[in-house]
mmCIF file of C-alpha atoms and ligand atoms in Angstrom:
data_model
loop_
_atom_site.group_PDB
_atom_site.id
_atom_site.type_symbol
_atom_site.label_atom_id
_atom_site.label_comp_id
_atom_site.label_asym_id
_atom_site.label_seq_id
_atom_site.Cartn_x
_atom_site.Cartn_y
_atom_site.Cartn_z
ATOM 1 C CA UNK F 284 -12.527 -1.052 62.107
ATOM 2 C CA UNK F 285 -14.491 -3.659 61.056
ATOM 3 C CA UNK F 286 -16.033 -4.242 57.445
ATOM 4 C CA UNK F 287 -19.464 -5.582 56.635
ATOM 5 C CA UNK F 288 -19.914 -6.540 52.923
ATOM 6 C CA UNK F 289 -23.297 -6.197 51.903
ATOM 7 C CA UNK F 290 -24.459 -8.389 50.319
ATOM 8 C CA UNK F 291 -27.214 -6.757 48.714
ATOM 9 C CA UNK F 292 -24.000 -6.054 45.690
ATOM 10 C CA UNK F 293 -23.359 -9.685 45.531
ATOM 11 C CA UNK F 294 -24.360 -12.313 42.490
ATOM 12 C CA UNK F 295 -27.758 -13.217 43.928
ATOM 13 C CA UNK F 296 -27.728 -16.559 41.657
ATOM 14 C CA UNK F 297 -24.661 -17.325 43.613
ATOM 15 C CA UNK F 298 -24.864 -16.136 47.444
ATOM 16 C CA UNK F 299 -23.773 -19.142 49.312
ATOM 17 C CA UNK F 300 -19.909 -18.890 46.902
ATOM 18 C CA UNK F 301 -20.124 -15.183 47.646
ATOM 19 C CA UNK F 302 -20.570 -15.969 51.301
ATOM 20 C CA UNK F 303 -17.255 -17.852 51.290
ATOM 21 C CA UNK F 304 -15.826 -15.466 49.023
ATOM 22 C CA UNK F 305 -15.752 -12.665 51.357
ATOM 23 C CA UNK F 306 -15.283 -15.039 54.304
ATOM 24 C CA UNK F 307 -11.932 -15.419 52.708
ATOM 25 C CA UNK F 308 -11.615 -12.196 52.282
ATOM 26 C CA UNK F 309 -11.415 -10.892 55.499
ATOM 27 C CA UNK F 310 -15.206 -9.602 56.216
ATOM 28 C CA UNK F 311 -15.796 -9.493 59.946
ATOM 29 C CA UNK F 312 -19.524 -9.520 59.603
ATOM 30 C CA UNK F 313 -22.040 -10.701 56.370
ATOM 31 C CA UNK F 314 -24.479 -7.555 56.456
ATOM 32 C CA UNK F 315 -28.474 -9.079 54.540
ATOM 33 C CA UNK F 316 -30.609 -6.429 53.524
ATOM 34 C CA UNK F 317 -33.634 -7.479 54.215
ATOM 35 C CA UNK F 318 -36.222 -4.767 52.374
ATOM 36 C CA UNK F 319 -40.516 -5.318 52.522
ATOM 37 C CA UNK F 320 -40.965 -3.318 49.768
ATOM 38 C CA UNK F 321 -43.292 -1.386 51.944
ATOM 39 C CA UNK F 322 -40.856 0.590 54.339
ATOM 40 C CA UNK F 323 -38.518 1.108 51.755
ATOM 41 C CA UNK F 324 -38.913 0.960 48.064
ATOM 42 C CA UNK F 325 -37.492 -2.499 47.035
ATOM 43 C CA UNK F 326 -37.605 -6.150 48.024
ATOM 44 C CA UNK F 327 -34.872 -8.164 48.465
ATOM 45 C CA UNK F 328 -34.880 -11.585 50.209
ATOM 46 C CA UNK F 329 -36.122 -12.812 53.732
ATOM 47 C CA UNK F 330 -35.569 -15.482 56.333
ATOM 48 C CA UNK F 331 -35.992 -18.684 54.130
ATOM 49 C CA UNK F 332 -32.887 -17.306 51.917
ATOM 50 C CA UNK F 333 -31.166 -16.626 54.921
ATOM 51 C CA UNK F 334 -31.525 -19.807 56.561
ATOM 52 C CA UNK F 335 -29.725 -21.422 52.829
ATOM 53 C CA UNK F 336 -26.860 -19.572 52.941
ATOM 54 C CA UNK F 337 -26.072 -19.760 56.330
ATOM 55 C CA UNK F 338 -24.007 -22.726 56.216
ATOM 56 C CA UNK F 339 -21.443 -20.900 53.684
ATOM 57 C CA UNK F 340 -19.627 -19.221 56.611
ATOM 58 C CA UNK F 341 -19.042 -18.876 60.047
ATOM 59 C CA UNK F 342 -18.843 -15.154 60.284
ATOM 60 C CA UNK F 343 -21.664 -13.512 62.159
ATOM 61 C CA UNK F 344 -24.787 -12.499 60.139
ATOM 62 C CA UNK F 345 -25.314 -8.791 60.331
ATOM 63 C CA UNK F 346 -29.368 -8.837 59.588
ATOM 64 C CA UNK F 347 -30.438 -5.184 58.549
ATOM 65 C CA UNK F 348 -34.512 -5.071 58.662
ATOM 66 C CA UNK F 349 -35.730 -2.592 56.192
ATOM 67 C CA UNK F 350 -38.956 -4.090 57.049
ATOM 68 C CA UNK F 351 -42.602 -2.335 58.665
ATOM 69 C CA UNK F 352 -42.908 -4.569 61.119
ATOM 70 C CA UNK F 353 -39.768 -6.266 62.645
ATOM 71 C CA UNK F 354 -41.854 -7.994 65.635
ATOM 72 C CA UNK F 355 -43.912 -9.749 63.463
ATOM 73 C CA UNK F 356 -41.298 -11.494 61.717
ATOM 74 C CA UNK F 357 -37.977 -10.982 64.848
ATOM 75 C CA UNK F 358 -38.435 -15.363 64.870
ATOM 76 C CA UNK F 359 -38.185 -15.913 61.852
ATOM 77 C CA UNK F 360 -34.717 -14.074 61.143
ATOM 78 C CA UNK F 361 -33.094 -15.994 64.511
ATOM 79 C CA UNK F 362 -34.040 -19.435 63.927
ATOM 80 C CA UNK F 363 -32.474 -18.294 60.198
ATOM 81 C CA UNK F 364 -29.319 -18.054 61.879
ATOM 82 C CA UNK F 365 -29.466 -13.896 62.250
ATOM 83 C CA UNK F 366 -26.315 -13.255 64.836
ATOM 84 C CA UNK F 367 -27.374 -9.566 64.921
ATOM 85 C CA UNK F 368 -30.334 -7.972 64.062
ATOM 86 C CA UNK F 369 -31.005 -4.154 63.368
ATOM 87 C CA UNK F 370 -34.261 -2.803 62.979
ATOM 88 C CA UNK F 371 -35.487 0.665 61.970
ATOM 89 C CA UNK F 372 -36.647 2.931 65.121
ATOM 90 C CA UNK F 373 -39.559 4.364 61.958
ATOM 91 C CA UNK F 374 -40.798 0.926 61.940
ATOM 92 C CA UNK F 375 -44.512 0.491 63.101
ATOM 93 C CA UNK F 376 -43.571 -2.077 65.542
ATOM 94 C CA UNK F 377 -43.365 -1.620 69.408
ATOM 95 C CA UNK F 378 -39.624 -0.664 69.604
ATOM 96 C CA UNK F 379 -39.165 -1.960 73.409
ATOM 97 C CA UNK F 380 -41.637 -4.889 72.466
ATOM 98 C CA UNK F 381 -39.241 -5.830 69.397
ATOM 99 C CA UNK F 382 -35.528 -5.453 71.515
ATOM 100 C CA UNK F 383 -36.830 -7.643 74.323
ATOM 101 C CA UNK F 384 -37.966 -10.445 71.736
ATOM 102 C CA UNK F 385 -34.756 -10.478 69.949
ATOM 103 C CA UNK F 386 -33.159 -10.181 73.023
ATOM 104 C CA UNK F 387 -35.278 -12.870 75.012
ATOM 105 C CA UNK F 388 -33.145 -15.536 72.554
ATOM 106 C CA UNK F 389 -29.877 -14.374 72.594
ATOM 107 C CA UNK F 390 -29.330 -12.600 70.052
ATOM 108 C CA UNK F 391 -27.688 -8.930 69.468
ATOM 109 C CA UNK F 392 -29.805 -5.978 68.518
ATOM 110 C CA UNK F 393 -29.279 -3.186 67.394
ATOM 111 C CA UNK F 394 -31.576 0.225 66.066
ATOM 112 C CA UNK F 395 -31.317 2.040 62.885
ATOM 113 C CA UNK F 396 -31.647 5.972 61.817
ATOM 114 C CA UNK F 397 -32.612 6.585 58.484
ATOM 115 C CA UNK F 398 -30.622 10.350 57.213
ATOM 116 C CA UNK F 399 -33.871 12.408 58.568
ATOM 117 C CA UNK F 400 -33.953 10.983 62.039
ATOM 118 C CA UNK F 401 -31.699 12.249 65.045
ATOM 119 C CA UNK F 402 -29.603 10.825 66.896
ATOM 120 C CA UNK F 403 -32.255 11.190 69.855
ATOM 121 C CA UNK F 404 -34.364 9.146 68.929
ATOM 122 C CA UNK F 405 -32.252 5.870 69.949
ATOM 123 C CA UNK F 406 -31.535 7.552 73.746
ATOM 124 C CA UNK F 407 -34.159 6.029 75.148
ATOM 125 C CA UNK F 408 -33.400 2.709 73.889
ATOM 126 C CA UNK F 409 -29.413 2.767 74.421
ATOM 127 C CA UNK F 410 -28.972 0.825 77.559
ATOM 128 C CA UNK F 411 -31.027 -2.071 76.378
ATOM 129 C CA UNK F 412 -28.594 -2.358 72.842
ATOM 130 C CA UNK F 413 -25.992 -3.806 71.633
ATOM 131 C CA UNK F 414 -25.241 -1.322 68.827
ATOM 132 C CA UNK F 415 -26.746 1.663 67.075
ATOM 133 C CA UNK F 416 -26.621 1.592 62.991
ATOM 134 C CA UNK F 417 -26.538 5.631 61.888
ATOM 135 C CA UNK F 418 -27.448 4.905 57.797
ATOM 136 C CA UNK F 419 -25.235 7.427 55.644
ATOM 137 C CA UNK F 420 -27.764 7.011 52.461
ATOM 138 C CA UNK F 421 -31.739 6.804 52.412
ATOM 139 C CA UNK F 422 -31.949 3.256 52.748
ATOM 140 C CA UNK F 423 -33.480 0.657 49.685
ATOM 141 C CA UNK F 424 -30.588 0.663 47.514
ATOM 142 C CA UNK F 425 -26.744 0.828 47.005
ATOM 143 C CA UNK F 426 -24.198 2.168 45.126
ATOM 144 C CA UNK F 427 -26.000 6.081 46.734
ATOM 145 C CA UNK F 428 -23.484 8.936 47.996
ATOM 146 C CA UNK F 429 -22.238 8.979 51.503
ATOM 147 C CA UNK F 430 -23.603 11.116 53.363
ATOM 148 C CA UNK F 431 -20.859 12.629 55.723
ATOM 149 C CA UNK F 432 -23.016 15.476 57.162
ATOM 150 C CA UNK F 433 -24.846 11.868 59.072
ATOM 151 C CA UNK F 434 -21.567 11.681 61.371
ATOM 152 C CA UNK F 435 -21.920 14.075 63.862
ATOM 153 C CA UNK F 436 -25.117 11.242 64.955
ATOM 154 C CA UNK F 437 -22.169 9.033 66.223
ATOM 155 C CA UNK F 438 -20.624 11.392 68.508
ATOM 156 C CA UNK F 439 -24.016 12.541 69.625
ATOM 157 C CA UNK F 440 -24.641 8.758 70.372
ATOM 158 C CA UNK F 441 -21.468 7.814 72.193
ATOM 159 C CA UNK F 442 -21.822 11.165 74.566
ATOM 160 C CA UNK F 443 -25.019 10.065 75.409
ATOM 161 C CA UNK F 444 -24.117 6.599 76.545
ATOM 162 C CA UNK F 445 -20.932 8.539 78.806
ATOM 163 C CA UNK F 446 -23.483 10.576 79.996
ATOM 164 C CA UNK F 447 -25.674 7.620 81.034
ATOM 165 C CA UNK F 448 -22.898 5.264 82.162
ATOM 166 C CA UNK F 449 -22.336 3.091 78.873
ATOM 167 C CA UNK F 450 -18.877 1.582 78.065
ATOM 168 C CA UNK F 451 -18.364 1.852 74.485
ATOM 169 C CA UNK F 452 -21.857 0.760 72.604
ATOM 170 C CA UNK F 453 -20.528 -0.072 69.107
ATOM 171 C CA UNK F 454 -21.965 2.417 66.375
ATOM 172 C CA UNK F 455 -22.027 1.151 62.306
ATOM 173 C CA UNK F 456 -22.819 2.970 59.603
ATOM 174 C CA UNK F 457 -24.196 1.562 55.964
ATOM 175 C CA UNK F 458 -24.093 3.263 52.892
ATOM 176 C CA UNK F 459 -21.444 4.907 50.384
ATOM 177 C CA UNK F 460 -18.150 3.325 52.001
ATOM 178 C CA UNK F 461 -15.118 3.311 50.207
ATOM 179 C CA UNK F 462 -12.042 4.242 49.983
ATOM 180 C CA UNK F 463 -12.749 8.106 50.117
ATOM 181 C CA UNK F 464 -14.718 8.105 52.816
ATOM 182 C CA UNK F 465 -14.298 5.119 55.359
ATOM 183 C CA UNK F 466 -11.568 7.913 56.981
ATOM 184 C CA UNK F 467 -14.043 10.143 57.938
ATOM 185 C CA UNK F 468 -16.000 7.265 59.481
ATOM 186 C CA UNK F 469 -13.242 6.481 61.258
ATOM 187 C CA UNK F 470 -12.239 9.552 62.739
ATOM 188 C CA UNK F 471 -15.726 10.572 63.379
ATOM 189 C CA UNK F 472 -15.440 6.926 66.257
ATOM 190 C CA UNK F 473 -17.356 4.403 63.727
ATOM 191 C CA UNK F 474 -16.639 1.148 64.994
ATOM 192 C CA UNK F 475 -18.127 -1.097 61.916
ATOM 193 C CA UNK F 476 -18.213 0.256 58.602
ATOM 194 C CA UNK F 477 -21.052 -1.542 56.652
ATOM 195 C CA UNK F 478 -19.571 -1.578 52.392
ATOM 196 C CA UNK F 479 -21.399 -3.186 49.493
ATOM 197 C CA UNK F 480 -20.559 -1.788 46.070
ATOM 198 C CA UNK F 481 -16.931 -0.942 47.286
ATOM 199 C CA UNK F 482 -16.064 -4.786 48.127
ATOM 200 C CA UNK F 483 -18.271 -6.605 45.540
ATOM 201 C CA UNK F 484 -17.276 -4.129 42.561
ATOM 202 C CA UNK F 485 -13.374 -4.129 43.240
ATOM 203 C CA UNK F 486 -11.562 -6.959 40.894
ATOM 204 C CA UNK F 487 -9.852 -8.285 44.888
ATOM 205 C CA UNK F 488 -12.614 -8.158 47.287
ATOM 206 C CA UNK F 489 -9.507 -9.143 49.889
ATOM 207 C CA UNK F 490 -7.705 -6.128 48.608
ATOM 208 C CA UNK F 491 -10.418 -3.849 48.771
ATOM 209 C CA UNK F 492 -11.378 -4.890 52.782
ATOM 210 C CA UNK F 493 -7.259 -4.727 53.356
ATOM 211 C CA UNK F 494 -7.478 -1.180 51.773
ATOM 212 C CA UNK F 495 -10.218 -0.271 53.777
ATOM 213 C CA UNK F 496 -9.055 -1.137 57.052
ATOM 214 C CA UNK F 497 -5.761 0.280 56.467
ATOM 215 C CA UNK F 498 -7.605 4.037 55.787
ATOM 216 C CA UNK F 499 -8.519 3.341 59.296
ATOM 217 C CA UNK F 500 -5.345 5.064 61.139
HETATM 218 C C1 LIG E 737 -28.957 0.338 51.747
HETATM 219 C C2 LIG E 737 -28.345 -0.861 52.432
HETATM 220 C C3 LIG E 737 -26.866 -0.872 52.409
HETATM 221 C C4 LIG E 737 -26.263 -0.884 51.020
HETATM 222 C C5 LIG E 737 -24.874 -0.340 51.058
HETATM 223 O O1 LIG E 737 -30.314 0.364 52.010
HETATM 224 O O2 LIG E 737 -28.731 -0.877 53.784
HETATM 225 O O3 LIG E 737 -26.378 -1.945 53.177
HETATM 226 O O4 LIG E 737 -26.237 -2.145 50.454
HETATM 227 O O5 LIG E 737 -24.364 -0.344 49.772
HETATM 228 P P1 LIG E 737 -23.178 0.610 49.318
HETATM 229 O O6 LIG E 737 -21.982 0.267 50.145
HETATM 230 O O7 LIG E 737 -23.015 0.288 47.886
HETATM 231 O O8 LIG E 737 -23.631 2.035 49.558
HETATM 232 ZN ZN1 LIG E 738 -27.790 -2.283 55.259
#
């Protein structure tokens, strides 16, 4: 399993220490909230804060685009440094329009489904991805209840890439990880486990990612 801190529970005043902090903690990916206070109900930071930090730390930047229109501003999070970028399928952009423009540089990308959208609404997309984000909260904040009745999505997902001839698209979910429920993720075949309060509330943020992974078993 991997583990994405989100950084959305870090000390904003301090993100580029927090960056290495969980660098040396064992985080696979750094997952950014990015939130337009339009498609969700907050605002957090955007590409120019991105593109600061990313020095801090090799790790891959997980960029999670909370935002109404991802094609509009798809540039601006890549030449930030964005490794991967996820993007809501109830965004008002063109969805094939937005995957082939992230894709068209290089970089991974990935759709989102908010808790009231099914796992159907990604087939049509699946061959062209490099991973599928199933959210286990309503998305805008952290620190919200997991969701477990969301899981059944990521079987639903990985039968329909058998069915169509996909080896193993990677499937993350984001919101309420932690120690009582990262199991379920696991056995339910979630392959990156996005966690926010869990890892930047714990007094060991290495501890905390160790505990998580070993759950995963
Ligand atoms: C919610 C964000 C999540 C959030 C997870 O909109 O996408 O990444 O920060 O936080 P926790 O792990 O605290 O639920
Ligand atoms: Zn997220």
């Amino acid at each position: 399993m991997k583990i994405a801190p989100s950084l959305l529970s870090c000390d904003f005043s301090k993100m580029g220490e927090e960056l290495i902090r969980m660098d040396n903690s064992g985080a696979d990916w750094m997952h950014l909230d990015v939130m337009d206070g339009h498609f969700v109900p907050n605002i957090t930071f955007g590409a120019p804060v991105i593109k600061t930090v990313r020095k801090y730390t090799n790790k891959p930047f997980d960029v999670h685009l909370m935002i109404s229109d991802p094609f509009k501003y798809a540039y601006d999070f890549i030449d930030a440094g964005a490794d991967i970028i996820t993007f809501h399928v109830e965004c008002d952009s063109d969805i094939n329009a937005t995957i082939d423009k992230i894709k068209g540089k290089n970089v991974k990308v990935g759709l989102v489904i908010k808790p009231n959208t099914p796992a159907s609404a990604v087939f049509p997309y699946l061959s062209k991805l490099d991973l599928v984000l199933v959210m286990t909260v309503e998305p805008g904040f952290g620190g919200q209840s997991f969701m477990s009745y969301m899981l059944p999505k990521v079987k639903e997902i990985k039968d329909e890439c058998k069915k169509i001839g996909i080896d193993c698209l990677p499937v993350e979910v984001d919101g309420g990880i932690g120690e009582n429920t990262i199991k379920q993720a696991y056995n339910a075949g979630v392959d990156i486990c996005v966690a926010g309060t869990a890892v930047f509330k714990a007094d060991d943020a290495g501890k905390a990612i160790a505990d998580l992974k070993a759950l995963c078993r």
